[in-house]
Amino acid sequence: MEQQEKLWFTHPRVSKKNEKYPVLYLLHGIGGDEKEWFNQGKPNIILDNLYAQGKLQPMIVVLPNGRAMKDDRATGNIMAQDKVEAFATFEKDLLTDLIPFVEKKYPVKKDRDNRALAGLSMGGGQTQNFAFGNIDKFAWLGAFSSAPNTKEPNKLLPNPQDALKLKLIFISCGDADGLMPFSKRTSDYLRKNKIPHIFYIEPGGHDFKVWKNDLYIFSQLLFKPVDKTKFEGFTVLGTPAATNIRNARYPQILPDGRVMFKVKAPEAQKVQIDLGKKYDLKKDADGFWTGTTDPQSGSFHYYSLLIDGVAVADPSSETFYGMGRYASGIDIPFEGDDFYALKDVPHGDIRIKNFYSKVTNSWRRIFIYTPPGYDQNPAESYPALYILHGGGEDESGWANQGKTNLILDNLIAEGKAKKNGHHYAGCEYRTGRNPKLWRTQSSDV
Ligand code: FER
């Protein structure tokens, strides 16, 4: 390890004469400078140990200062606008000054296949911005816990197929890190565009425990042949299911559709997940029962916990009336599922109405979807679609698990369904008699 001007370099212990090395440029966070990785991340020790185990390609690692301004220290208000902007200015400094300097001074290979860029937080954002933005310059990208300086995916990669030229896209984040959305939205965009990448979610927050592990995992992949088919299996943790209650971290969905469960039941003797097939969970010392299922198909699935044989709803999950009772549900994402995503389009409403049924001699209930603008157009009349639920469900099924409102909102916004051409009522059908509907073509409005 030697210090040269304001740069820190790590070298393989034994450098051979005339040998040329690939280079990893490793960037720090908003509170750091060129010494941050060295002081807190111990990259020299991590890499020395990996060399000793034969797990690392010899490489030179450059630890620059990514705050490209005259006074580049991490003092005063590190969030000040000029200091934050200096992290963007570093793109030019890196490409036109630093890389040529390193290539002149050090025995390095100078082609993109031998140049990697990685960083933590602000440095993760820089890595995404600069490497996706200069694919002709970098072939390896490691963005750890990327910060809000990360460009939006369509600005990062207006032509997503360009990213296929990268040998490795490694995006990582701690599962408890509040900055997760800046990693996830890039990963979601890459996934949607079928760009193989590693989205490595690990236990932890926004700190060097996570970043040391990221360097340890990422560096072992560098400057070696890559098997992109292994990328999906790389992550430790998955993404909390959209059907979880607020802030519940489990169940989590892995990229291949497997589901990880974690349930607290210290007194239980046996805990299983019933997803049609039953999966045994294993108890840890703290009374948590954990386990991972086989890959589940992209779809909505009801499930139950079986705690000592009793089927109960998972307190971490939203509940849905299905299977003849309130059950847990998990929505496994799949390609093309965005027709029921909540989008920035005009939204209609689901209303809940009671009507008196003479047939049953009782008050009964419907869920009813009215399109966007319904209340603004009282003179308009609408046709009606009566849509019926399944045997285990009730009149809430099409609204809750069926997401009728989102499906229709999106179709209307795309001009694929007419605003005044659809009208939905989720009805209880068991009497075989449709309720009189509210504001339809045949109604009294
Ligand atoms: C912010 C939150 C976090 C932000 C930057 C960060 C520029 C960076 C954190 C880090 O580098 O550790 O709002 O805005």
CSV table of C-alpha atoms and ligand atoms in Angstrom, one decimal:
chain,number,residue,atom,x,y,z
A,1,MET,CA,0.0,0.0,0.0
A,2,GLU,CA,1.5,3.3,-0.9
A,3,GLN,CA,0.2,6.8,-0.8
A,4,GLN,CA,0.8,9.0,-3.9
A,5,GLU,CA,-0.3,12.6,-3.9
A,6,LYS,CA,-4.0,12.3,-3.0
A,7,LEU,CA,-4.6,8.9,-4.3
A,8,TRP,CA,-4.4,5.6,-2.5
A,9,PHE,CA,-3.6,2.4,-4.4
A,10,THR,CA,-3.6,-1.2,-3.4
A,11,HIS,CA,-1.2,-3.5,-5.2
A,12,PRO,CA,-1.1,-7.3,-5.2
A,13,ARG,CA,1.6,-8.3,-2.7
A,14,VAL,CA,3.9,-9.8,-5.4
A,15,SER,CA,3.9,-7.8,-8.5
A,16,LYS,CA,5.7,-9.4,-11.4
A,17,LYS,CA,8.1,-7.6,-13.6
A,18,ASN,CA,6.5,-6.2,-16.7
A,19,GLU,CA,3.1,-7.5,-15.6
A,20,LYS,CA,0.2,-5.2,-16.5
A,21,TYR,CA,-2.9,-5.1,-14.3
A,22,PRO,CA,-6.6,-4.4,-14.7
A,23,VAL,CA,-7.8,-1.4,-12.6
A,24,LEU,CA,-10.7,-0.9,-10.2
A,25,TYR,CA,-11.6,2.7,-9.5
A,26,LEU,CA,-13.4,2.6,-6.0
A,27,LEU,CA,-15.4,5.6,-4.9
A,28,HIS,CA,-16.4,6.9,-1.5
A,29,GLY,CA,-19.6,8.4,0.0
A,30,ILE,CA,-20.8,11.9,0.8
A,31,GLY,CA,-19.1,12.1,4.1
A,32,GLY,CA,-15.8,10.7,2.9
A,33,ASP,CA,-12.8,11.4,0.8
A,34,GLU,CA,-9.9,9.4,-0.8
A,35,LYS,CA,-9.1,8.0,2.7
A,36,GLU,CA,-12.6,6.8,3.5
A,37,TRP,CA,-12.4,3.3,2.0
A,38,PHE,CA,-8.8,2.8,3.3
A,39,ASN,CA,-9.6,3.9,6.9
A,40,GLN,CA,-13.0,2.3,7.3
A,41,GLY,CA,-13.2,-0.4,4.6
A,42,LYS,CA,-9.8,-2.1,5.0
A,43,PRO,CA,-9.8,-2.9,1.2
A,44,ASN,CA,-6.1,-3.8,1.4
A,45,ILE,CA,-6.8,-6.5,4.0
A,46,ILE,CA,-9.9,-7.8,2.2
A,47,LEU,CA,-8.0,-8.1,-1.1
A,48,ASP,CA,-4.8,-9.5,0.4
A,49,ASN,CA,-6.9,-12.3,2.0
A,50,LEU,CA,-8.6,-13.0,-1.3
A,51,TYR,CA,-5.3,-13.1,-3.1
A,52,ALA,CA,-4.0,-15.6,-0.5
A,53,GLN,CA,-7.0,-17.8,-1.1
A,54,GLY,CA,-6.6,-17.6,-4.9
A,55,LYS,CA,-10.0,-16.0,-5.3
A,56,LEU,CA,-8.9,-12.7,-6.8
A,57,GLN,CA,-7.5,-11.6,-10.2
A,58,PRO,CA,-4.5,-9.4,-9.5
A,59,MET,CA,-5.6,-5.8,-10.0
A,60,ILE,CA,-4.7,-2.3,-9.1
A,61,VAL,CA,-7.3,-0.4,-7.0
A,62,VAL,CA,-7.5,3.4,-7.2
A,63,LEU,CA,-9.2,5.2,-4.4
A,64,PRO,CA,-9.7,8.8,-5.7
A,65,ASN,CA,-11.4,11.8,-4.1
A,66,GLY,CA,-14.8,12.0,-5.9
A,67,ARG,CA,-15.6,15.5,-4.9
A,68,ALA,CA,-14.1,17.3,-7.8
A,69,MET,CA,-13.5,20.9,-6.5
A,70,LYS,CA,-10.6,22.9,-5.3
A,71,ASP,CA,-11.3,22.3,-1.6
A,72,ASP,CA,-12.4,18.6,-1.8
A,73,ARG,CA,-12.4,17.9,1.9
A,74,ALA,CA,-15.4,16.5,3.6
A,75,THR,CA,-15.8,19.4,6.0
A,76,GLY,CA,-18.5,21.9,6.8
A,77,ASN,CA,-21.9,21.2,5.3
A,78,ILE,CA,-21.2,18.1,3.2
A,79,MET,CA,-24.7,18.5,1.7
A,80,ALA,CA,-24.1,22.0,0.4
A,81,GLN,CA,-25.1,22.3,-3.2
A,82,ASP,CA,-21.6,23.0,-4.6
A,83,LYS,CA,-20.2,20.0,-2.8
A,84,VAL,CA,-22.9,17.7,-4.0
A,85,GLU,CA,-22.4,19.1,-7.6
A,86,ALA,CA,-18.7,18.3,-7.3
A,87,PHE,CA,-19.6,14.6,-7.3
A,88,ALA,CA,-21.1,15.1,-10.8
A,89,THR,CA,-18.1,17.1,-12.0
A,90,PHE,CA,-15.9,14.2,-11.1
A,91,GLU,CA,-17.1,12.4,-14.2
A,92,LYS,CA,-14.9,14.7,-16.3
A,93,ASP,CA,-12.1,14.7,-13.9
A,94,LEU,CA,-12.1,10.9,-13.9
A,95,LEU,CA,-12.2,10.5,-17.6
A,96,THR,CA,-9.9,13.2,-18.8
A,97,ASP,CA,-7.4,13.6,-15.9
A,98,LEU,CA,-7.3,10.7,-13.5
A,99,ILE,CA,-7.5,7.7,-15.8
A,100,PRO,CA,-4.8,9.1,-18.1
A,101,PHE,CA,-2.7,9.8,-15.1
A,102,VAL,CA,-3.0,6.3,-13.7
A,103,GLU,CA,-2.4,4.8,-17.1
A,104,LYS,CA,0.8,6.8,-17.5
A,105,LYS,CA,2.1,6.2,-14.0
A,106,TYR,CA,1.2,2.6,-13.3
A,107,PRO,CA,1.5,-0.7,-15.2
A,108,VAL,CA,-2.1,-1.0,-16.1
A,109,LYS,CA,-4.1,-2.5,-19.0
A,110,LYS,CA,-5.9,0.3,-20.8
A,111,ASP,CA,-8.9,-1.3,-22.5
A,112,ARG,CA,-12.4,-1.1,-21.2
A,113,ASP,CA,-12.4,-4.9,-20.4
A,114,ASN,CA,-9.8,-4.2,-17.9
A,115,ARG,CA,-11.4,-1.2,-16.2
A,116,ALA,CA,-14.0,-1.4,-13.4
A,117,LEU,CA,-15.8,1.3,-11.6
A,118,ALA,CA,-17.4,0.8,-8.2
A,119,GLY,CA,-18.5,2.9,-5.2
A,120,LEU,CA,-20.6,3.3,-2.1
A,121,SER,CA,-23.6,5.6,-1.7
A,122,MET,CA,-22.7,8.9,-3.5
A,123,GLY,CA,-20.0,6.8,-5.1
A,124,GLY,CA,-22.6,4.2,-6.1
A,125,GLY,CA,-24.6,6.9,-7.7
A,126,GLN,CA,-21.5,8.1,-9.5
A,127,THR,CA,-20.7,4.6,-10.6
A,128,GLN,CA,-24.2,4.1,-12.1
A,129,ASN,CA,-24.1,7.6,-13.8
A,130,PHE,CA,-20.6,7.4,-15.2
A,131,ALA,CA,-20.4,3.7,-16.1
A,132,PHE,CA,-23.8,3.4,-17.8
A,133,GLY,CA,-23.1,6.8,-19.4
A,134,ASN,CA,-19.7,5.7,-20.7
A,135,ILE,CA,-20.0,2.1,-21.6
A,136,ASP,CA,-17.1,2.5,-24.0
A,137,LYS,CA,-14.9,3.2,-21.0
A,138,PHE,CA,-15.9,0.7,-18.4
A,139,ALA,CA,-16.9,-3.0,-18.6
A,140,TRP,CA,-17.5,-3.7,-14.9
A,141,LEU,CA,-19.9,-1.8,-12.6
A,142,GLY,CA,-20.4,-2.1,-8.9
A,143,ALA,CA,-22.9,0.3,-7.3
A,144,PHE,CA,-23.2,-0.3,-3.5
A,145,SER,CA,-26.1,1.4,-1.7
A,146,SER,CA,-26.5,4.1,-4.4
A,147,ALA,CA,-27.6,7.6,-3.2
A,148,PRO,CA,-30.2,10.0,-4.6
A,149,ASN,CA,-27.5,11.4,-7.0
A,150,THR,CA,-28.3,8.3,-9.1
A,151,LYS,CA,-30.0,9.3,-12.3
A,152,GLU,CA,-33.4,7.9,-13.1
A,153,PRO,CA,-33.2,4.7,-15.1
A,154,ASN,CA,-34.5,6.1,-18.4
A,155,LYS,CA,-31.9,8.9,-18.1
A,156,LEU,CA,-29.1,6.5,-17.1
A,157,LEU,CA,-29.9,4.2,-20.0
A,158,PRO,CA,-32.2,5.7,-22.6
A,159,ASN,CA,-31.2,2.7,-24.8
A,160,PRO,CA,-31.3,-0.2,-22.3
A,161,GLN,CA,-29.8,-2.7,-24.7
A,162,ASP,CA,-26.5,-0.8,-24.5
A,163,ALA,CA,-26.1,-2.3,-21.1
A,164,LEU,CA,-25.6,-5.7,-22.6
A,165,LYS,CA,-22.1,-4.6,-23.4
A,166,LEU,CA,-21.2,-4.5,-19.7
A,167,LYS,CA,-19.6,-7.7,-18.5
A,168,LEU,CA,-20.9,-7.2,-15.0
A,169,ILE,CA,-23.6,-5.0,-13.5
A,170,PHE,CA,-23.6,-5.5,-9.7
A,171,ILE,CA,-26.1,-3.4,-7.8
A,172,SER,CA,-26.2,-4.0,-4.0
A,173,CYS,CA,-28.0,-2.6,-1.0
A,174,GLY,CA,-28.7,-3.5,2.6
A,175,ASP,CA,-32.3,-4.5,3.2
A,176,ALA,CA,-32.7,-2.0,6.0
A,177,ASP,CA,-31.2,0.9,4.0
A,178,GLY,CA,-33.6,3.8,3.4
A,179,LEU,CA,-31.8,4.5,0.1
A,180,MET,CA,-33.0,1.1,-1.3
A,181,PRO,CA,-35.3,2.7,-3.9
A,182,PHE,CA,-32.3,4.1,-5.8
A,183,SER,CA,-30.9,0.6,-6.2
A,184,LYS,CA,-34.2,-1.1,-6.8
A,185,ARG,CA,-35.5,1.2,-9.5
A,186,THR,CA,-32.4,0.6,-11.6
A,187,SER,CA,-32.7,-3.2,-11.0
A,188,ASP,CA,-36.4,-3.1,-11.9
A,189,TYR,CA,-35.7,-1.2,-15.1
A,190,LEU,CA,-32.9,-3.6,-16.1
A,191,ARG,CA,-35.1,-6.6,-15.3
A,192,LYS,CA,-38.0,-5.2,-17.4
A,193,ASN,CA,-35.6,-4.7,-20.3
A,194,LYS,CA,-34.1,-8.2,-19.8
A,195,ILE,CA,-30.6,-7.0,-19.0
A,196,PRO,CA,-28.8,-9.6,-16.9
A,197,HIS,CA,-27.5,-8.1,-13.7
A,198,ILE,CA,-26.9,-9.0,-10.1
A,199,PHE,CA,-29.2,-7.3,-7.6
A,200,TYR,CA,-27.5,-8.3,-4.3
A,201,ILE,CA,-29.7,-7.5,-1.3
A,202,GLU,CA,-28.0,-8.3,2.0
A,203,PRO,CA,-28.9,-7.9,5.6
A,204,GLY,CA,-27.9,-4.5,6.9
A,205,GLY,CA,-28.2,-0.7,6.7
A,206,HIS,CA,-26.1,2.1,5.2
A,207,ASP,CA,-22.6,1.3,6.6
A,208,PHE,CA,-19.2,-0.2,6.1
A,209,LYS,CA,-20.3,-3.7,7.3
A,210,VAL,CA,-22.4,-3.8,4.1
A,211,TRP,CA,-19.7,-2.1,1.9
A,212,LYS,CA,-16.9,-4.4,3.1
A,213,ASN,CA,-19.0,-7.4,2.2
A,214,ASP,CA,-19.9,-5.8,-1.2
A,215,LEU,CA,-16.2,-5.3,-2.0
A,216,TYR,CA,-15.5,-8.9,-0.9
A,217,ILE,CA,-18.2,-10.3,-3.1
A,218,PHE,CA,-17.8,-7.9,-6.1
A,219,SER,CA,-14.0,-8.0,-6.4
A,220,GLN,CA,-14.0,-11.8,-6.7
A,221,LEU,CA,-16.1,-11.5,-9.9
A,222,LEU,CA,-13.8,-9.0,-11.6
A,223,PHE,CA,-11.7,-9.6,-14.6
A,224,LYS,CA,-12.8,-13.2,-15.0
A,225,PRO,CA,-15.2,-15.0,-17.3
A,226,VAL,CA,-18.8,-14.3,-16.1
A,227,ASP,CA,-21.7,-16.7,-16.1
A,228,LYS,CA,-24.7,-14.4,-16.5
A,229,THR,CA,-27.1,-17.3,-15.9
A,230,LYS,CA,-26.0,-17.4,-12.3
A,231,PHE,CA,-26.8,-13.8,-11.6
A,232,GLU,CA,-30.4,-14.4,-10.3
A,233,GLY,CA,-29.2,-16.8,-7.6
A,234,PHE,CA,-26.6,-14.4,-6.2
A,235,THR,CA,-28.7,-12.4,-3.7
A,236,VAL,CA,-28.9,-13.2,0.0
A,237,LEU,CA,-32.3,-11.6,0.5
A,238,GLY,CA,-35.4,-10.8,-1.7
A,239,THR,CA,-37.8,-7.9,-1.9
A,240,PRO,CA,-40.7,-7.6,0.6
A,241,ALA,CA,-43.9,-8.7,-1.2
A,242,ALA,CA,-46.2,-5.9,-2.3
A,243,THR,CA,-48.9,-7.7,-0.4
A,244,ASN,CA,-47.1,-7.3,2.9
A,245,ILE,CA,-48.5,-5.0,5.5
A,246,ARG,CA,-46.6,-1.7,5.9
A,247,ASN,CA,-43.0,-2.1,6.9
A,248,ALA,CA,-43.1,-5.9,7.1
A,249,ARG,CA,-39.8,-7.2,5.8
A,250,TYR,CA,-41.1,-10.8,5.2
A,251,PRO,CA,-42.3,-12.6,3.2
A,252,GLN,CA,-39.7,-11.7,0.6
A,253,ILE,CA,-39.7,-12.7,-3.0
A,254,LEU,CA,-36.4,-13.7,-4.7
A,255,PRO,CA,-35.8,-13.0,-8.4
A,256,ASP,CA,-36.6,-16.5,-9.4
A,257,GLY,CA,-40.0,-16.5,-7.6
A,258,ARG,CA,-38.9,-18.3,-4.5
A,259,VAL,CA,-40.4,-16.9,-1.3
A,260,MET,CA,-38.5,-16.5,2.0
A,261,PHE,CA,-40.6,-16.5,5.2
A,262,LYS,CA,-39.7,-15.5,8.7
A,263,VAL,CA,-42.3,-15.9,11.4
A,264,LYS,CA,-42.0,-15.3,15.2
A,265,ALA,CA,-43.5,-18.2,17.2
A,266,PRO,CA,-41.2,-19.1,20.0
A,267,GLU,CA,-43.6,-21.5,21.7
A,268,ALA,CA,-44.6,-23.4,18.6
A,269,GLN,CA,-43.5,-27.0,18.0
A,270,LYS,CA,-44.0,-26.9,14.3
A,271,VAL,CA,-44.5,-24.1,11.7
A,272,GLN,CA,-45.3,-24.6,8.1
A,273,ILE,CA,-46.3,-22.5,5.1
A,274,ASP,CA,-49.3,-23.8,3.2
A,275,LEU,CA,-49.1,-22.5,-0.4
A,276,GLY,CA,-51.0,-25.4,-1.9
A,277,LYS,CA,-47.8,-27.3,-1.2
A,278,LYS,CA,-46.6,-27.3,2.5
A,279,TYR,CA,-43.1,-26.1,3.4
A,280,ASP,CA,-41.6,-26.7,6.8
A,281,LEU,CA,-39.9,-23.7,8.5
A,282,LYS,CA,-36.9,-24.1,10.8
A,283,LYS,CA,-36.7,-22.4,14.2
A,284,ASP,CA,-33.7,-20.3,15.2
A,285,ALA,CA,-32.4,-19.4,18.7
A,286,ASP,CA,-34.5,-16.2,18.8
A,287,GLY,CA,-37.8,-18.0,18.2
A,288,PHE,CA,-38.0,-17.1,14.5
A,289,TRP,CA,-39.1,-19.7,12.0
A,290,THR,CA,-37.5,-19.3,8.6
A,291,GLY,CA,-37.6,-21.1,5.3
A,292,THR,CA,-37.6,-20.6,1.5
A,293,THR,CA,-40.2,-22.2,-0.9
A,294,ASP,CA,-39.7,-23.5,-4.4
A,295,PRO,CA,-40.1,-20.9,-7.2
A,296,GLN,CA,-43.8,-19.8,-7.3
A,297,SER,CA,-45.5,-18.9,-10.5
A,298,GLY,CA,-46.0,-15.2,-11.3
A,299,SER,CA,-49.5,-14.7,-9.9
A,300,PHE,CA,-51.6,-14.0,-6.8
A,301,HIS,CA,-51.5,-16.9,-4.4
A,302,TYR,CA,-53.4,-17.4,-1.1
A,303,TYR,CA,-51.4,-18.9,1.7
A,304,SER,CA,-51.7,-19.8,5.4
A,305,LEU,CA,-49.4,-20.3,8.3
A,306,LEU,CA,-49.8,-23.7,9.9
A,307,ILE,CA,-48.8,-23.2,13.5
A,308,ASP,CA,-49.0,-26.5,15.3
A,309,GLY,CA,-51.4,-27.7,12.7
A,310,VAL,CA,-53.8,-24.6,12.9
A,311,ALA,CA,-54.2,-22.6,9.7
A,312,VAL,CA,-53.9,-18.9,10.5
A,313,ALA,CA,-53.3,-15.8,8.5
A,314,ASP,CA,-49.8,-14.4,8.5
A,315,PRO,CA,-49.7,-11.1,10.6
A,316,SER,CA,-47.1,-9.8,8.1
A,317,SER,CA,-49.4,-10.0,5.2
A,318,GLU,CA,-52.5,-8.2,4.0
A,319,THR,CA,-55.5,-10.5,4.3
A,320,PHE,CA,-58.0,-11.3,1.6
A,321,TYR,CA,-61.3,-13.1,1.8
A,322,GLY,CA,-60.6,-16.3,-0.1
A,323,MET,CA,-60.6,-20.0,0.6
A,324,GLY,CA,-63.9,-19.3,2.6
A,325,ARG,CA,-62.1,-17.2,5.2
A,326,TYR,CA,-59.7,-14.4,5.6
A,327,ALA,CA,-56.4,-15.7,4.3
A,328,SER,CA,-53.0,-14.3,3.5
A,329,GLY,CA,-52.1,-13.5,0.0
A,330,ILE,CA,-48.9,-13.0,-1.9
A,331,ASP,CA,-48.6,-11.4,-5.4
A,332,ILE,CA,-45.5,-12.8,-7.2
A,333,PRO,CA,-44.4,-10.3,-9.9
A,334,PHE,CA,-44.2,-11.5,-13.5
A,335,GLU,CA,-43.2,-10.0,-16.8
A,336,GLY,CA,-46.1,-8.0,-18.2
A,337,ASP,CA,-47.8,-7.5,-14.8
A,338,ASP,CA,-47.8,-3.8,-15.0
A,339,PHE,CA,-51.4,-3.7,-16.4
A,340,TYR,CA,-52.5,-3.7,-12.8
A,341,ALA,CA,-49.7,-1.4,-11.4
A,342,LEU,CA,-50.7,1.8,-9.7
A,343,LYS,CA,-49.7,4.4,-12.2
A,344,ASP,CA,-49.9,8.2,-12.6
A,345,VAL,CA,-53.2,8.1,-14.6
A,346,PRO,CA,-56.7,9.3,-13.8
A,347,HIS,CA,-58.2,7.0,-11.2
A,348,GLY,CA,-61.8,5.9,-10.7
A,349,ASP,CA,-63.2,4.7,-7.4
A,350,ILE,CA,-64.3,1.5,-5.8
A,351,ARG,CA,-67.4,2.2,-3.8
A,352,ILE,CA,-69.2,-0.1,-1.4
A,353,LYS,CA,-73.0,-0.1,-1.5
A,354,ASN,CA,-75.7,-1.9,0.4
A,355,PHE,CA,-78.9,-2.9,-1.3
A,356,TYR,CA,-82.0,-4.6,0.0
A,357,SER,CA,-82.6,-8.0,-1.5
A,358,LYS,CA,-86.3,-9.1,-1.4
A,359,VAL,CA,-85.2,-12.5,-2.6
A,360,THR,CA,-83.1,-13.2,0.5
A,361,ASN,CA,-85.0,-10.8,2.7
A,362,SER,CA,-81.8,-9.2,3.8
A,363,TRP,CA,-79.4,-6.3,3.2
A,364,ARG,CA,-76.7,-7.3,0.8
A,365,ARG,CA,-73.5,-5.7,-0.4
A,366,ILE,CA,-71.8,-4.8,-3.7
A,367,PHE,CA,-68.4,-3.4,-4.6
A,368,ILE,CA,-68.7,-1.1,-7.6
A,369,TYR,CA,-66.1,0.6,-9.8
A,370,THR,CA,-66.9,3.9,-11.3
A,371,PRO,CA,-64.5,5.4,-13.9
A,372,PRO,CA,-62.5,8.6,-13.5
A,373,GLY,CA,-64.6,11.7,-13.8
A,374,TYR,CA,-67.8,9.9,-12.8
A,375,ASP,CA,-68.8,12.4,-10.2
A,376,GLN,CA,-68.1,15.3,-12.6
A,377,ASN,CA,-70.6,14.0,-15.2
A,378,PRO,CA,-73.9,13.3,-13.5
A,379,ALA,CA,-75.7,13.5,-16.8
A,380,GLU,CA,-73.8,10.7,-18.3
A,381,SER,CA,-75.1,7.1,-18.3
A,382,TYR,CA,-73.0,4.0,-18.5
A,383,PRO,CA,-73.2,0.4,-19.5
A,384,ALA,CA,-72.5,-2.1,-16.8
A,385,LEU,CA,-70.3,-5.2,-16.4
A,386,TYR,CA,-71.4,-7.6,-13.7
A,387,ILE,CA,-68.4,-9.6,-12.7
A,388,LEU,CA,-68.7,-12.6,-10.4
A,389,HIS,CA,-66.4,-14.1,-7.8
A,390,GLY,CA,-65.2,-17.6,-7.1
A,391,GLY,CA,-66.4,-20.2,-4.6
A,392,GLY,CA,-64.1,-19.2,-1.8
A,393,GLU,CA,-64.4,-15.5,-2.3
A,394,ASP,CA,-67.1,-12.9,-1.7
A,395,GLU,CA,-68.1,-9.5,-3.3
A,396,SER,CA,-64.7,-8.0,-2.2
A,397,GLY,CA,-62.6,-10.4,-4.3
A,398,TRP,CA,-62.5,-8.6,-7.6
A,399,ALA,CA,-61.8,-5.2,-5.9
A,400,ASN,CA,-59.1,-6.4,-3.5
A,401,GLN,CA,-57.2,-9.3,-5.0
A,402,GLY,CA,-58.5,-8.7,-8.5
A,403,LYS,CA,-57.5,-5.0,-8.6
A,404,THR,CA,-60.4,-4.2,-10.9
A,405,ASN,CA,-60.0,-0.5,-10.4
A,406,LEU,CA,-56.3,-0.5,-11.5
A,407,ILE,CA,-56.9,-2.7,-14.5
A,408,LEU,CA,-59.7,-0.5,-15.7
A,409,ASP,CA,-57.9,2.8,-14.8
A,410,ASN,CA,-54.9,1.7,-16.9
A,411,LEU,CA,-57.0,0.5,-19.8
A,412,ILE,CA,-59.1,3.7,-19.9
A,413,ALA,CA,-55.8,5.8,-19.8
A,414,GLU,CA,-54.5,3.8,-22.8
A,415,GLY,CA,-57.7,4.2,-24.7
A,416,LYS,CA,-58.2,0.4,-24.6
A,417,ALA,CA,-61.4,0.6,-22.6
A,418,LYS,CA,-64.0,3.4,-22.9
A,419,LYS,CA,-64.6,5.5,-19.8
A,420,ASN,CA,-68.3,5.4,-20.4
A,421,GLY,CA,-68.1,1.8,-21.8
A,422,HIS,CA,-67.3,-0.1,-18.6
A,423,HIS,CA,-68.8,-0.2,-15.3
A,424,TYR,CA,-68.1,-2.8,-12.8
A,425,ALA,CA,-70.0,-4.4,-9.9
A,426,GLY,CA,-68.5,-7.1,-7.8
A,427,CYS,CA,-71.6,-8.9,-6.7
A,428,GLU,CA,-72.5,-11.6,-4.3
A,429,TYR,CA,-74.0,-14.1,-6.8
A,430,ARG,CA,-75.1,-17.0,-4.7
A,431,THR,CA,-78.8,-16.2,-4.9
A,432,GLY,CA,-78.5,-16.2,-8.7
A,433,ARG,CA,-80.1,-12.8,-8.8
A,434,ASN,CA,-78.2,-9.6,-9.8
A,435,PRO,CA,-78.7,-6.6,-7.6
A,436,LYS,CA,-80.3,-3.5,-9.0
A,437,LEU,CA,-77.3,-1.4,-10.0
A,438,TRP,CA,-76.6,2.1,-9.3
A,439,ARG,CA,-76.4,4.5,-12.3
A,440,THR,CA,-76.4,2.2,-15.3
A,441,GLN,CA,-78.0,2.6,-18.7
A,442,SER,CA,-81.0,0.8,-17.4
A,443,SER,CA,-81.1,2.6,-14.1
A,444,ASP,CA,-83.2,5.6,-13.1
A,445,VAL,CA,-80.4,8.1,-13.3
B,1,FER,C1,-29.2,12.4,0.3
B,1,FER,C2,-29.1,11.3,1.2
B,1,FER,C3,-27.9,10.6,1.2
B,1,FER,C4,-28.1,12.8,-0.5
B,1,FER,C5,-26.9,12.1,-0.5
B,1,FER,C6,-26.8,11.0,0.4
B,1,FER,C7,-27.3,14.3,-2.1
B,1,FER,C8,-25.5,10.3,0.4
B,1,FER,C9,-25.1,9.4,1.3
B,1,FER,C10,-23.8,8.8,1.3
B,1,FER,O1,-23.0,9.1,0.4
B,1,FER,O2,-23.5,8.1,2.3
B,1,FER,O3,-30.3,13.1,0.2
B,1,FER,O4,-28.3,13.8,-1.4
